CSV table of C-alpha atoms and ligand atoms in Angstrom, one decimal:
chain,number,residue,atom,x,y,z
I,1,MET,CA,0.0,0.0,0.0
I,2,THR,CA,1.3,3.5,-0.9
I,3,VAL,CA,0.7,6.0,1.9
I,4,THR,CA,1.2,9.6,1.1
I,5,VAL,CA,2.4,11.5,4.2
I,6,LEU,CA,2.1,15.2,4.1
I,7,SER,CA,2.6,17.8,6.9
I,8,GLU,CA,-0.6,19.5,8.2
I,9,VAL,CA,0.4,22.8,6.8
I,10,ALA,CA,1.3,21.4,3.4
I,11,ALA,CA,-2.0,19.7,3.1
I,12,GLY,CA,-3.8,23.0,3.8
I,13,ALA,CA,-5.5,21.4,6.8
I,14,GLU,CA,-5.4,24.6,8.8
I,15,ASP,CA,-6.7,26.7,6.0
I,16,LEU,CA,-10.1,27.9,7.1
I,17,SER,CA,-10.6,30.4,4.3
I,18,VAL,CA,-13.7,28.7,2.8
I,19,TRP,CA,-15.3,28.2,6.3
I,20,PRO,CA,-17.8,30.6,7.8
I,21,ALA,CA,-16.2,33.8,9.1
I,22,SER,CA,-17.3,32.8,12.7
I,23,THR,CA,-15.3,29.6,12.6
I,24,GLN,CA,-12.9,29.2,15.5
I,25,ARG,CA,-10.4,26.5,16.5
I,26,LEU,CA,-11.1,24.9,19.8
I,27,PRO,CA,-8.6,22.9,21.9
I,28,HIS,CA,-8.0,19.2,21.0
I,29,GLY,CA,-8.8,19.6,17.3
I,30,GLY,CA,-12.3,21.0,17.8
I,31,LEU,CA,-14.0,23.5,15.6
I,32,ALA,CA,-16.8,25.9,16.4
I,33,VAL,CA,-19.1,27.7,14.0
I,34,GLY,CA,-21.4,30.5,15.2
I,35,GLY,CA,-19.9,30.0,18.6
I,36,VAL,CA,-21.0,26.3,18.8
I,37,SER,CA,-18.7,23.3,18.8
I,38,LEU,CA,-19.5,21.1,15.8
I,39,ALA,CA,-18.8,18.0,17.9
I,40,GLU,CA,-21.4,19.2,20.3
I,41,VAL,CA,-23.9,19.7,17.5
I,42,ALA,CA,-23.2,16.1,16.4
I,43,ASP,CA,-23.7,14.8,19.9
I,44,ARG,CA,-26.9,16.7,20.4
I,45,PHE,CA,-28.6,16.4,17.0
I,46,GLU,CA,-26.9,13.3,15.7
I,47,THR,CA,-25.3,13.0,12.2
I,48,PRO,CA,-25.4,13.7,9.4
I,49,ALA,CA,-26.3,17.2,10.4
I,50,TYR,CA,-26.3,20.3,8.3
I,51,VAL,CA,-25.2,23.3,10.3
I,52,LEU,CA,-26.2,26.7,9.0
I,53,ASP,CA,-24.5,29.8,10.4
I,54,GLU,CA,-27.2,32.4,10.7
I,55,GLY,CA,-24.7,35.2,11.1
I,56,GLU,CA,-22.9,34.2,7.9
I,57,VAL,CA,-26.2,34.1,5.9
I,58,ARG,CA,-27.2,37.5,7.2
I,59,GLY,CA,-23.7,38.9,6.6
I,60,ARG,CA,-23.8,37.7,3.0
I,61,CYS,CA,-27.2,39.3,2.5
I,62,ARG,CA,-25.7,42.6,3.8
I,63,THR,CA,-22.7,42.3,1.6
I,64,TYR,CA,-25.1,42.1,-1.4
I,65,GLN,CA,-27.2,45.0,-0.2
I,66,ASP,CA,-24.0,47.1,0.3
I,67,ALA,CA,-22.5,46.1,-3.1
I,68,PHE,CA,-25.8,46.7,-5.0
I,69,PRO,CA,-27.5,49.6,-3.1
I,70,ALA,CA,-29.6,50.6,-6.1
I,71,ALA,CA,-30.6,47.1,-7.1
I,72,ASP,CA,-33.2,44.6,-5.9
I,73,VAL,CA,-31.4,41.5,-4.6
I,74,LEU,CA,-33.6,38.4,-4.7
I,75,TYR,CA,-32.4,35.3,-2.9
I,76,ALA,CA,-32.8,32.2,-5.2
I,77,ALA,CA,-34.7,29.9,-2.9
I,78,LYS,CA,-33.7,26.8,-4.9
I,79,ALA,CA,-30.3,26.9,-3.3
I,80,PHE,CA,-31.9,26.2,0.2
I,81,LEU,CA,-35.2,27.1,1.7
I,82,SER,CA,-36.6,26.7,5.2
I,83,ARG,CA,-38.8,29.0,7.3
I,84,ALA,CA,-35.9,30.4,9.1
I,85,MET,CA,-34.1,31.2,5.9
I,86,VAL,CA,-37.3,33.0,4.7
I,87,ARG,CA,-37.2,35.1,7.8
I,88,TRP,CA,-33.5,35.9,7.6
I,89,VAL,CA,-33.8,37.0,4.0
I,90,ARG,CA,-36.9,39.1,4.7
I,91,GLU,CA,-35.3,40.8,7.7
I,92,GLU,CA,-32.2,41.6,5.7
I,93,GLY,CA,-34.4,43.3,3.1
I,94,LEU,CA,-33.9,41.0,0.1
I,95,GLY,CA,-36.6,39.8,-2.3
I,96,LEU,CA,-37.1,36.1,-3.2
I,97,ASP,CA,-36.9,34.1,-6.4
I,98,VAL,CA,-39.0,30.9,-6.4
I,99,CYS,CA,-39.6,28.3,-9.1
I,100,SER,CA,-42.5,26.2,-7.8
I,101,ALA,CA,-45.7,26.4,-5.8
I,102,GLY,CA,-43.9,24.6,-3.0
I,103,GLU,CA,-41.2,27.2,-2.6
I,104,LEU,CA,-43.8,30.0,-3.0
I,105,GLU,CA,-46.2,28.7,-0.5
I,106,LEU,CA,-43.5,27.9,2.1
I,107,ALA,CA,-42.2,31.5,1.7
I,108,VAL,CA,-45.6,33.2,1.9
I,109,THR,CA,-46.8,31.1,4.8
I,110,ALA,CA,-43.6,31.9,6.6
I,111,GLY,CA,-44.4,35.6,6.3
I,112,PHE,CA,-42.6,36.7,3.1
I,113,PRO,CA,-44.4,39.5,1.3
I,114,PRO,CA,-45.6,38.0,-2.0
I,115,GLU,CA,-45.0,41.3,-3.9
I,116,ARG,CA,-41.3,40.9,-3.3
I,117,ILE,CA,-41.3,37.4,-4.9
I,118,VAL,CA,-40.5,36.5,-8.5
I,119,LEU,CA,-41.7,33.2,-10.0
I,120,HIS,CA,-39.6,31.4,-12.6
I,121,GLY,CA,-39.7,28.1,-14.3
I,122,ASN,CA,-39.4,26.6,-17.8
I,123,ALA,CA,-42.5,24.5,-17.3
I,124,LYS,CA,-44.9,26.0,-14.8
I,125,SER,CA,-47.6,23.7,-13.7
I,126,PRO,CA,-51.2,24.8,-13.3
I,127,ARG,CA,-50.6,24.6,-9.5
I,128,ASP,CA,-47.6,26.9,-9.8
I,129,LEU,CA,-49.7,29.5,-11.7
I,130,GLU,CA,-52.7,29.1,-9.5
I,131,ALA,CA,-50.6,29.7,-6.3
I,132,ALA,CA,-48.8,32.7,-7.9
I,133,LEU,CA,-52.0,34.4,-8.8
I,134,ARG,CA,-53.8,33.5,-5.6
I,135,LEU,CA,-51.0,34.7,-3.4
I,136,GLY,CA,-50.2,37.8,-5.5
I,137,VAL,CA,-46.7,37.1,-6.5
I,138,GLY,CA,-44.8,40.3,-7.6
I,139,ARG,CA,-43.6,39.1,-11.0
I,140,ILE,CA,-43.9,36.0,-13.2
I,141,VAL,CA,-41.0,35.4,-15.6
I,142,ILE,CA,-42.3,34.1,-18.9
I,143,ASP,CA,-40.0,31.4,-20.2
I,144,GLY,CA,-41.8,30.2,-23.4
I,145,PRO,CA,-44.4,31.3,-26.0
I,146,SER,CA,-47.1,29.0,-24.7
I,147,GLU,CA,-47.1,30.7,-21.3
I,148,ILE,CA,-48.4,34.0,-22.6
I,149,ALA,CA,-51.9,32.9,-23.4
I,150,ARG,CA,-52.0,30.6,-20.3
I,151,ILE,CA,-51.0,33.3,-17.9
I,152,ALA,CA,-53.3,35.9,-19.6
I,153,ALA,CA,-56.2,33.5,-19.4
I,154,ALA,CA,-55.5,32.6,-15.8
I,155,VAL,CA,-55.3,36.3,-14.8
I,156,GLY,CA,-58.6,37.0,-16.5
I,157,PRO,CA,-59.8,40.1,-18.5
I,158,GLU,CA,-60.3,42.2,-15.3
I,159,GLY,CA,-57.0,41.0,-13.7
I,160,HIS,CA,-53.5,42.4,-13.8
I,161,GLN,CA,-50.1,40.7,-13.4
I,162,LYS,CA,-46.6,42.0,-13.8
I,163,VAL,CA,-44.4,39.8,-15.9
I,164,MET,CA,-40.9,39.7,-17.2
I,165,VAL,CA,-39.5,37.8,-20.2
I,166,ARG,CA,-36.5,35.4,-19.8
I,167,VAL,CA,-34.2,36.1,-22.7
I,168,VAL,CA,-31.4,33.8,-23.8
I,169,PRO,CA,-28.6,36.3,-24.6
I,170,GLY,CA,-26.2,33.8,-26.3
I,171,VAL,CA,-23.5,33.8,-23.6
I,172,SER,CA,-22.0,30.6,-22.4
I,173,ALA,CA,-20.9,30.7,-18.8
I,174,GLY,CA,-21.0,28.4,-15.7
I,175,GLY,CA,-19.1,25.9,-13.7
I,176,HIS,CA,-20.4,22.8,-15.6
I,177,ASP,CA,-22.3,21.9,-18.8
I,178,LYS,CA,-25.4,21.1,-16.7
I,179,ILE,CA,-25.6,24.5,-15.2
I,180,ARG,CA,-25.0,26.7,-18.3
I,181,THR,CA,-28.2,28.4,-19.4
I,182,GLY,CA,-27.1,31.4,-21.5
I,183,THR,CA,-27.1,29.8,-25.0
I,184,ASP,CA,-29.8,28.5,-27.4
I,185,ASP,CA,-29.0,24.8,-27.0
I,186,GLN,CA,-30.7,24.4,-23.6
I,187,LYS,CA,-34.3,24.5,-22.4
I,188,PHE,CA,-34.7,27.9,-20.7
I,189,GLY,CA,-35.8,31.2,-22.0
I,190,LEU,CA,-36.6,32.8,-25.3
I,191,SER,CA,-33.9,33.2,-27.9
I,192,LEU,CA,-32.5,36.6,-28.9
I,193,THR,CA,-30.9,35.2,-32.0
I,194,ASP,CA,-33.9,33.5,-33.6
I,195,GLY,CA,-36.3,36.3,-32.8
I,196,GLY,CA,-38.3,34.2,-30.3
I,197,ALA,CA,-37.8,36.8,-27.6
I,198,GLN,CA,-38.9,39.7,-29.8
I,199,HIS,CA,-41.9,37.9,-31.0
I,200,ALA,CA,-43.0,36.9,-27.5
I,201,ILE,CA,-42.6,40.5,-26.3
I,202,SER,CA,-44.9,41.9,-29.0
I,203,ARG,CA,-47.5,39.3,-28.0
I,204,ILE,CA,-47.2,40.1,-24.3
I,205,LEU,CA,-47.5,43.8,-25.1
I,206,GLY,CA,-50.8,43.0,-26.8
I,207,GLN,CA,-52.3,41.5,-23.6
I,208,PRO,CA,-53.8,44.3,-21.6
I,209,GLN,CA,-53.9,42.3,-18.3
I,210,LEU,CA,-50.1,41.6,-18.5
I,211,GLU,CA,-47.7,44.4,-17.6
I,212,LEU,CA,-44.3,43.7,-19.0
I,213,THR,CA,-41.9,45.3,-16.5
I,214,GLY,CA,-38.6,44.1,-17.9
I,215,LEU,CA,-36.2,41.6,-19.3
I,216,HIS,CA,-34.6,38.7,-17.4
I,217,CYS,CA,-31.7,36.4,-18.1
I,218,HIS,CA,-29.8,33.8,-16.1
I,219,ILE,CA,-26.7,32.8,-18.0
I,220,GLY,CA,-25.5,30.0,-15.7
I,221,SER,CA,-24.3,29.0,-12.3
I,222,GLN,CA,-21.0,29.0,-10.5
I,223,ILE,CA,-19.6,31.7,-12.7
I,224,THR,CA,-16.4,33.2,-11.5
I,225,GLU,CA,-15.8,36.0,-14.1
I,226,VAL,CA,-17.6,39.3,-14.5
I,227,LYS,CA,-17.2,39.5,-18.3
I,228,PRO,CA,-20.1,37.1,-19.3
I,229,TYR,CA,-22.5,39.2,-17.3
I,230,LEU,CA,-21.4,42.4,-19.1
I,231,VAL,CA,-21.8,40.8,-22.5
I,232,ALA,CA,-25.3,39.6,-21.5
I,233,LEU,CA,-26.2,43.0,-20.1
I,234,ARG,CA,-25.1,44.8,-23.3
I,235,ARG,CA,-27.3,42.5,-25.4
I,236,LEU,CA,-30.3,42.9,-23.2
I,237,VAL,CA,-29.9,46.7,-23.2
I,238,GLY,CA,-29.8,46.5,-27.0
I,239,LEU,CA,-33.0,44.6,-27.0
I,240,MET,CA,-34.6,47.1,-24.6
I,241,ALA,CA,-33.7,49.9,-27.1
I,242,ARG,CA,-35.3,47.9,-30.0
I,243,ILE,CA,-38.4,47.4,-27.9
I,244,ARG,CA,-38.6,51.1,-27.4
I,245,ASP,CA,-38.1,51.8,-31.1
I,246,THR,CA,-40.6,49.2,-32.2
I,247,HIS,CA,-43.3,49.5,-29.6
I,248,GLY,CA,-42.7,52.8,-27.9
I,249,VAL,CA,-42.4,51.0,-24.6
I,250,VAL,CA,-39.6,51.7,-22.1
I,251,LEU,CA,-39.0,48.8,-19.8
I,252,SER,CA,-38.2,49.7,-16.2
I,253,GLU,CA,-36.5,46.5,-15.0
I,254,LEU,CA,-33.5,44.4,-15.9
I,255,ASP,CA,-33.0,41.1,-14.1
I,256,MET,CA,-29.5,39.7,-14.5
I,257,GLY,CA,-30.2,36.4,-12.7
I,258,GLY,CA,-27.8,34.7,-10.3
I,259,GLY,CA,-24.9,32.4,-10.8
I,260,HIS,CA,-22.2,34.0,-8.7
I,261,GLY,CA,-19.4,31.5,-8.1
I,262,ILE,CA,-17.9,30.6,-4.8
I,263,ALA,CA,-14.8,28.7,-3.7
I,264,TYR,CA,-15.5,25.2,-2.4
I,265,ARG,CA,-11.8,24.6,-1.5
I,266,PRO,CA,-9.1,26.9,-0.4
I,267,GLY,CA,-7.5,28.7,-3.3
I,268,GLU,CA,-10.4,28.3,-5.7
I,269,PRO,CA,-11.6,31.4,-7.5
I,270,ALA,CA,-14.8,33.2,-6.5
I,271,LEU,CA,-16.8,35.9,-8.3
I,272,ASP,CA,-15.7,39.3,-7.1
I,273,LEU,CA,-19.1,40.9,-6.1
I,274,THR,CA,-17.7,44.4,-5.7
I,275,ALA,CA,-16.2,44.3,-9.2
I,276,LEU,CA,-19.5,42.7,-10.6
I,277,ALA,CA,-21.6,45.5,-9.0
I,278,ARG,CA,-19.3,48.3,-10.2
I,279,ARG,CA,-18.8,47.0,-13.8
I,280,LEU,CA,-22.5,46.1,-14.2
I,281,ARG,CA,-23.5,49.6,-13.1
I,282,ALA,CA,-21.0,51.2,-15.4
I,283,GLU,CA,-22.0,49.1,-18.4
I,284,LEU,CA,-25.7,49.7,-17.8
I,285,HIS,CA,-25.2,53.5,-17.6
I,286,LYS,CA,-22.9,53.5,-20.7
I,287,GLY,CA,-25.3,51.3,-22.7
I,288,CYS,CA,-28.4,53.2,-21.7
I,289,ALA,CA,-26.7,56.6,-22.5
I,290,ALA,CA,-25.6,55.4,-25.9
I,291,ALA,CA,-29.2,54.2,-26.7
I,292,ARG,CA,-30.8,57.2,-25.0
I,293,LEU,CA,-32.7,54.9,-22.7
I,294,THR,CA,-33.9,55.6,-19.2
I,295,VAL,CA,-31.7,53.4,-16.9
I,296,PRO,CA,-33.8,50.4,-15.7
I,297,ARG,CA,-33.7,49.2,-12.1
I,298,LEU,CA,-31.3,46.3,-11.8
I,299,LEU,CA,-32.4,43.0,-10.2
I,300,ILE,CA,-30.1,40.1,-9.3
I,301,GLU,CA,-30.8,36.6,-8.0
I,302,PRO,CA,-28.0,35.0,-6.0
I,303,GLY,CA,-28.6,31.7,-4.3
I,304,ARG,CA,-25.4,29.8,-3.9
I,305,ALA,CA,-23.3,32.8,-2.8
I,306,VAL,CA,-25.7,33.7,-0.1
I,307,VAL,CA,-26.1,30.3,1.6
I,308,GLY,CA,-23.4,28.0,0.3
I,309,PRO,CA,-20.5,29.2,2.4
I,310,ALA,CA,-22.8,29.4,5.5
I,311,GLY,CA,-23.4,25.7,5.6
I,312,VAL,CA,-21.3,22.9,7.1
I,313,ALA,CA,-22.2,19.2,6.7
I,314,VAL,CA,-21.2,17.1,9.7
I,315,TYR,CA,-20.9,13.3,9.2
I,316,ARG,CA,-19.8,10.4,11.4
I,317,VAL,CA,-17.3,7.9,10.0
I,318,LEU,CA,-18.8,4.4,9.8
I,319,ALA,CA,-16.1,2.4,8.2
I,320,VAL,CA,-12.5,2.7,7.0
I,321,LYS,CA,-11.4,0.3,4.3
I,322,HIS,CA,-8.0,-0.2,2.7
I,323,THR,CA,-8.4,-1.7,-0.8
I,324,GLY,CA,-5.3,-2.1,-2.8
I,325,GLU,CA,-3.8,1.4,-3.2
I,326,LYS,CA,-6.9,3.1,-1.9
I,327,VAL,CA,-8.3,4.1,1.5
I,328,PHE,CA,-12.0,4.6,1.7
I,329,VAL,CA,-13.5,6.5,4.5
I,330,ALA,CA,-17.2,5.9,4.6
I,331,VAL,CA,-19.6,8.3,6.4
I,332,ASP,CA,-23.2,8.1,7.5
I,333,GLY,CA,-24.5,10.3,4.6
I,334,GLY,CA,-23.6,10.5,0.9
I,335,MET,CA,-25.2,11.1,-2.4
I,336,SER,CA,-28.7,11.3,-0.9
I,337,ASP,CA,-27.7,14.5,1.0
I,338,ASN,CA,-25.1,15.7,-1.5
I,339,PRO,CA,-25.5,14.6,-5.1
I,340,ARG,CA,-23.2,17.4,-6.4
I,341,PRO,CA,-19.9,15.5,-6.7
I,342,ALA,CA,-21.7,12.8,-8.7
I,343,LEU,CA,-23.7,15.2,-10.8
I,344,TYR,CA,-21.1,18.0,-11.5
I,345,GLY,CA,-17.8,16.5,-10.4
I,346,VAL,CA,-17.5,19.1,-7.6
I,347,ARG,CA,-14.5,18.7,-5.2
I,348,TYR,CA,-14.9,19.3,-1.5
I,349,ALA,CA,-12.4,19.7,1.3
I,350,PRO,CA,-13.6,17.5,4.3
I,351,ARG,CA,-11.8,17.8,7.6
I,352,LEU,CA,-11.5,15.8,10.8
I,353,ILE,CA,-13.2,17.5,13.7
I,354,GLY,CA,-13.7,16.8,17.4
I,355,ARG,CA,-10.3,15.3,18.2
I,356,ALA,CA,-6.6,16.2,17.5
I,357,SER,CA,-4.5,13.8,15.5
I,358,THR,CA,-0.8,13.8,15.3
I,359,ALA,CA,-0.8,11.0,12.7
I,360,GLY,CA,0.7,11.7,9.3
I,361,ARG,CA,-1.8,12.6,6.6
I,362,ARG,CA,-2.6,10.3,3.8
I,363,THR,CA,-4.7,10.3,0.7
I,364,ALA,CA,-8.2,9.0,1.2
I,365,THR,CA,-11.5,9.0,-0.6
I,366,VAL,CA,-14.5,10.0,1.4
I,367,VAL,CA,-17.5,7.9,0.3
I,368,GLY,CA,-21.2,7.8,1.4
I,369,ARG,CA,-23.2,4.8,2.6
I,370,HIS,CA,-25.3,4.4,-0.5
I,371,CYS,CA,-25.4,1.3,-2.8
I,372,GLU,CA,-23.5,2.8,-5.7
I,373,ALA,CA,-19.8,2.9,-6.4
I,374,GLY,CA,-20.4,6.5,-7.6
I,375,ASP,CA,-21.4,7.6,-4.1
I,376,VAL,CA,-18.2,9.6,-3.6
I,377,LEU,CA,-18.2,12.8,-1.5
I,378,ALA,CA,-14.6,13.7,-1.9
I,379,ALA,CA,-12.1,11.8,-3.9
I,380,ASP,CA,-8.4,11.8,-3.0
I,381,VAL,CA,-8.3,14.2,-0.1
I,382,GLU,CA,-5.7,14.4,2.6
I,383,LEU,CA,-6.9,13.2,6.0
I,384,PRO,CA,-5.1,12.1,9.2
I,385,GLY,CA,-3.8,8.5,8.8
I,386,ASP,CA,-5.4,7.3,12.0
I,387,ILE,CA,-9.0,8.2,11.0
I,388,HIS,CA,-11.3,5.6,12.3
I,389,PRO,CA,-15.0,4.7,12.8
I,390,GLY,CA,-16.6,7.1,15.2
I,391,ASP,CA,-14.6,10.1,14.1
I,392,LEU,CA,-16.4,13.2,12.8
I,393,LEU,CA,-15.8,14.7,9.4
I,394,ALA,CA,-17.0,18.2,8.5
I,395,VAL,CA,-17.5,19.5,4.9
I,396,PRO,CA,-17.5,23.3,4.5
I,397,VAL,CA,-19.4,25.2,1.8
I,398,ALA,CA,-22.4,22.8,2.2
I,399,GLY,CA,-25.2,25.3,2.4
I,400,ALA,CA,-26.4,25.4,-1.3
I,401,TYR,CA,-27.9,22.8,-3.6
I,402,GLN,CA,-27.2,19.9,-1.2
I,403,LEU,CA,-30.2,19.6,1.0
I,404,SER,CA,-32.4,21.3,-1.6
I,405,MET,CA,-31.4,18.4,-4.0
I,406,ALA,CA,-31.5,15.7,-1.3
I,407,SER,CA,-33.3,12.5,-2.1
I,408,GLY,CA,-34.9,9.6,-0.3
I,409,TYR,CA,-32.4,7.1,-1.8
I,410,ASN,CA,-32.0,3.9,0.1
I,411,LEU,CA,-34.5,5.3,2.7
I,412,VAL,CA,-31.6,6.7,4.6
I,413,GLY,CA,-33.6,9.9,5.3
I,414,ARG,CA,-32.6,13.5,4.8
I,415,PRO,CA,-30.5,15.0,7.6
I,416,ALA,CA,-31.4,17.5,10.2
I,417,VAL,CA,-30.7,21.2,9.7
I,418,VAL,CA,-29.3,23.1,12.7
I,419,ALA,CA,-28.9,26.8,13.0
I,420,VAL,CA,-26.0,28.1,15.0
I,421,HIS,CA,-25.8,31.7,16.1
I,422,GLN,CA,-24.0,33.6,18.9
I,423,GLY,CA,-23.2,30.5,20.9
I,424,SER,CA,-26.5,28.6,20.6
I,425,ALA,CA,-27.8,25.9,18.3
I,426,ARG,CA,-31.4,25.2,17.4
I,427,LEU,CA,-33.0,22.7,15.2
I,428,LEU,CA,-34.5,24.2,12.0
I,429,VAL,CA,-35.5,21.1,10.1
I,430,ARG,CA,-35.8,17.7,11.9
I,431,ARG,CA,-34.2,14.6,10.5
I,432,GLU,CA,-36.4,12.5,8.2
I,433,THR,CA,-37.4,9.3,9.9
I,434,LEU,CA,-38.8,5.9,9.0
I,435,ASP,CA,-42.2,7.2,10.2
I,436,ASP,CA,-42.0,9.9,7.5
I,437,PHE,CA,-41.5,7.3,4.8
I,438,ARG,CA,-44.2,5.1,6.3
I,439,SER,CA,-46.7,7.9,6.5
I,440,ARG,CA,-46.5,8.7,2.8
I,441,ASP,CA,-46.7,5.1,1.8
I,442,ILE,CA,-50.4,4.5,2.0
I,443,GLY,CA,-51.1,1.6,-0.3
I,444,ASP,CA,-50.5,-2.1,0.0
K,1,LLP,N1,-32.0,32.6,-11.0
K,1,LLP,C1,-32.4,31.6,-11.8
K,1,LLP,C2,-33.4,31.8,-12.8
K,1,LLP,C3,-31.8,30.3,-11.6
K,1,LLP,O1,-32.2,29.3,-12.4
K,1,LLP,C4,-30.8,30.1,-10.6
K,1,LLP,C5,-30.2,28.8,-10.5
K,1,LLP,C6,-30.5,31.2,-9.8
K,1,LLP,C7,-31.1,32.4,-10.0
K,1,LLP,C8,-29.5,31.1,-8.7
K,1,LLP,O2,-28.2,30.7,-9.2
K,1,LLP,P1,-27.0,30.7,-8.1
K,1,LLP,O3,-26.7,32.1,-7.7
K,1,LLP,O4,-27.4,29.9,-6.9
K,1,LLP,O5,-25.9,30.0,-8.9
K,1,LLP,N2,-27.8,22.5,-8.7
K,1,LLP,C9,-26.7,23.3,-9.3
K,1,LLP,C10,-27.0,24.7,-9.5
K,1,LLP,C11,-28.3,24.9,-10.3
K,1,LLP,C12,-28.6,26.3,-10.5
K,1,LLP,C13,-30.0,26.5,-11.0
K,1,LLP,N3,-30.5,27.8,-11.2
K,1,LLP,C14,-25.4,23.1,-8.4
K,1,LLP,O6,-25.5,22.4,-7.4
K,1,LLP,O7,-24.4,23.7,-8.7
C-alpha cells in the first residue's frame, strides 16, 4: 500500500478560508461555528447534520445590499429554503426568487411579502400559476411562448399581473455543462438570435392584463468571471432599445439572474461581487446613455453565494477500508444529501473535527453509505492517517444545492438542519425518519 504522508500545513489542513467567518479553532482539534462546537452539534442532534451559520447568511445578504445599493437583490430559494431562511432573507431586506408552488407557499406562509417574490420556471404547472395568482406574486417570468396565453387566461380580463421575459442572450458561462443556461442549446428562455424573444414580447404587449416590467436572463451558475455578465447585459440593453423603437415601450427593470461563483476549496476562485456591481452599473449606464434609454432598475438573484458558504455538513465515519492502493473513509450520509460530486464532479475539502490527530496525513476517498460505487463525496483528499469509525468529518461550503437536492435514496432519510448563532444551536428542520417514509406510503 502506498501511503502519502504530508505535513498538516502542506495539506492546507489549517486553511479555514472557505469556512464561515465565525469559525474558531477549539482545543483538542475541535472547531466551532457560530460559537457552537461542531462536535457538540453532532452529539446533540446526531449525524449527518447540516449546520447553518445564521450570522454568515445575514452577513452575506448585507454584503449584497451594500454592493448593490440601487438594485433589488432576490435570494434564489432553490439553493436552500426553510422557514428560518425565509425570515433571515426578509429581515435583511432581500426579495425572493422561487420556481415552484412549493417554494412559493413555504415562503408566503412563513411571512414573506408576495409582492417581493418573482416566480420562474421553464414548465410552470397549473398549480404553480394558481398559487402565484392567488398569493399575489410580484412578477412571473415568462419562459416560453405558450405561457403567454396561459397566464393571460389565468389572470382573466379584469385581472392584472406584472411579468418579465426570460431572454437567452447567447452567452456561455458556468461551472459545468449542466448549469450553463445562456445559450440557445438548452431548455430555458426565449432566444434573442432566432427572434423568439422579440416575438413573445410583442404578444405580451398585446395582452392588456399583463404588464411587462422588464427583461430577465440567467446565464448559468458557479460563474467566477464578470465578463459574461457584461456581455449579456449589453445584449439585453440592445433589446430594450429595440423594444422602445418598435413598440414605444420603455421597460423599467432588468434582471441579470444569479450564478455568482464561490470557492469550495481553499485557493479556488470566487466571483468578485464588488467588481461585478461596479462594472454592471458602469456598463448599464454606458449602454443606456448610448441608446438614450432611461436606466432600468437592476435585479439580481444570487442563491449559492448567499447560503453556500454558510453551511457545514457534519458526518460520522462508519467504516475505513484499505483496498489495494486506496483508502475509503465511509460516512453516514452521501449522495442522498449531497449529489453534487456525482452530478457535477465538484470537489470538496472535508476535515476531521472533534479530536486532535498527530498521525501523518494520507490520501483517502470519502464515500457515502449508498449502494453505488459513484457515491463519492470527496475523492483523493488528505486526511489524518489514524482516522477511524466514530470520528467526525465536516465538509464546509455545504449550504447550497445539497439539502435542496437531497433524495430519499435507500430510505436513509434526509439530515437535520441546525442553525448556529451567537453560541447557541437550534433545530430548524428535523431529520427524516422511518415514520415519515411510512406515513407517505399509504397503499399495499
Ligand atoms: N436565478 C435563476 C433563474 C436560476 O435558475 C438560478 C439557479 C439562480 C437564479 C441562482 O443561481 P446561483 O446564484 O445559486 O448560482 N444544482 C446546481 C445549480 C443549479 C442552479 C439552477 N439555477 C449546483 O448544485 O451547482
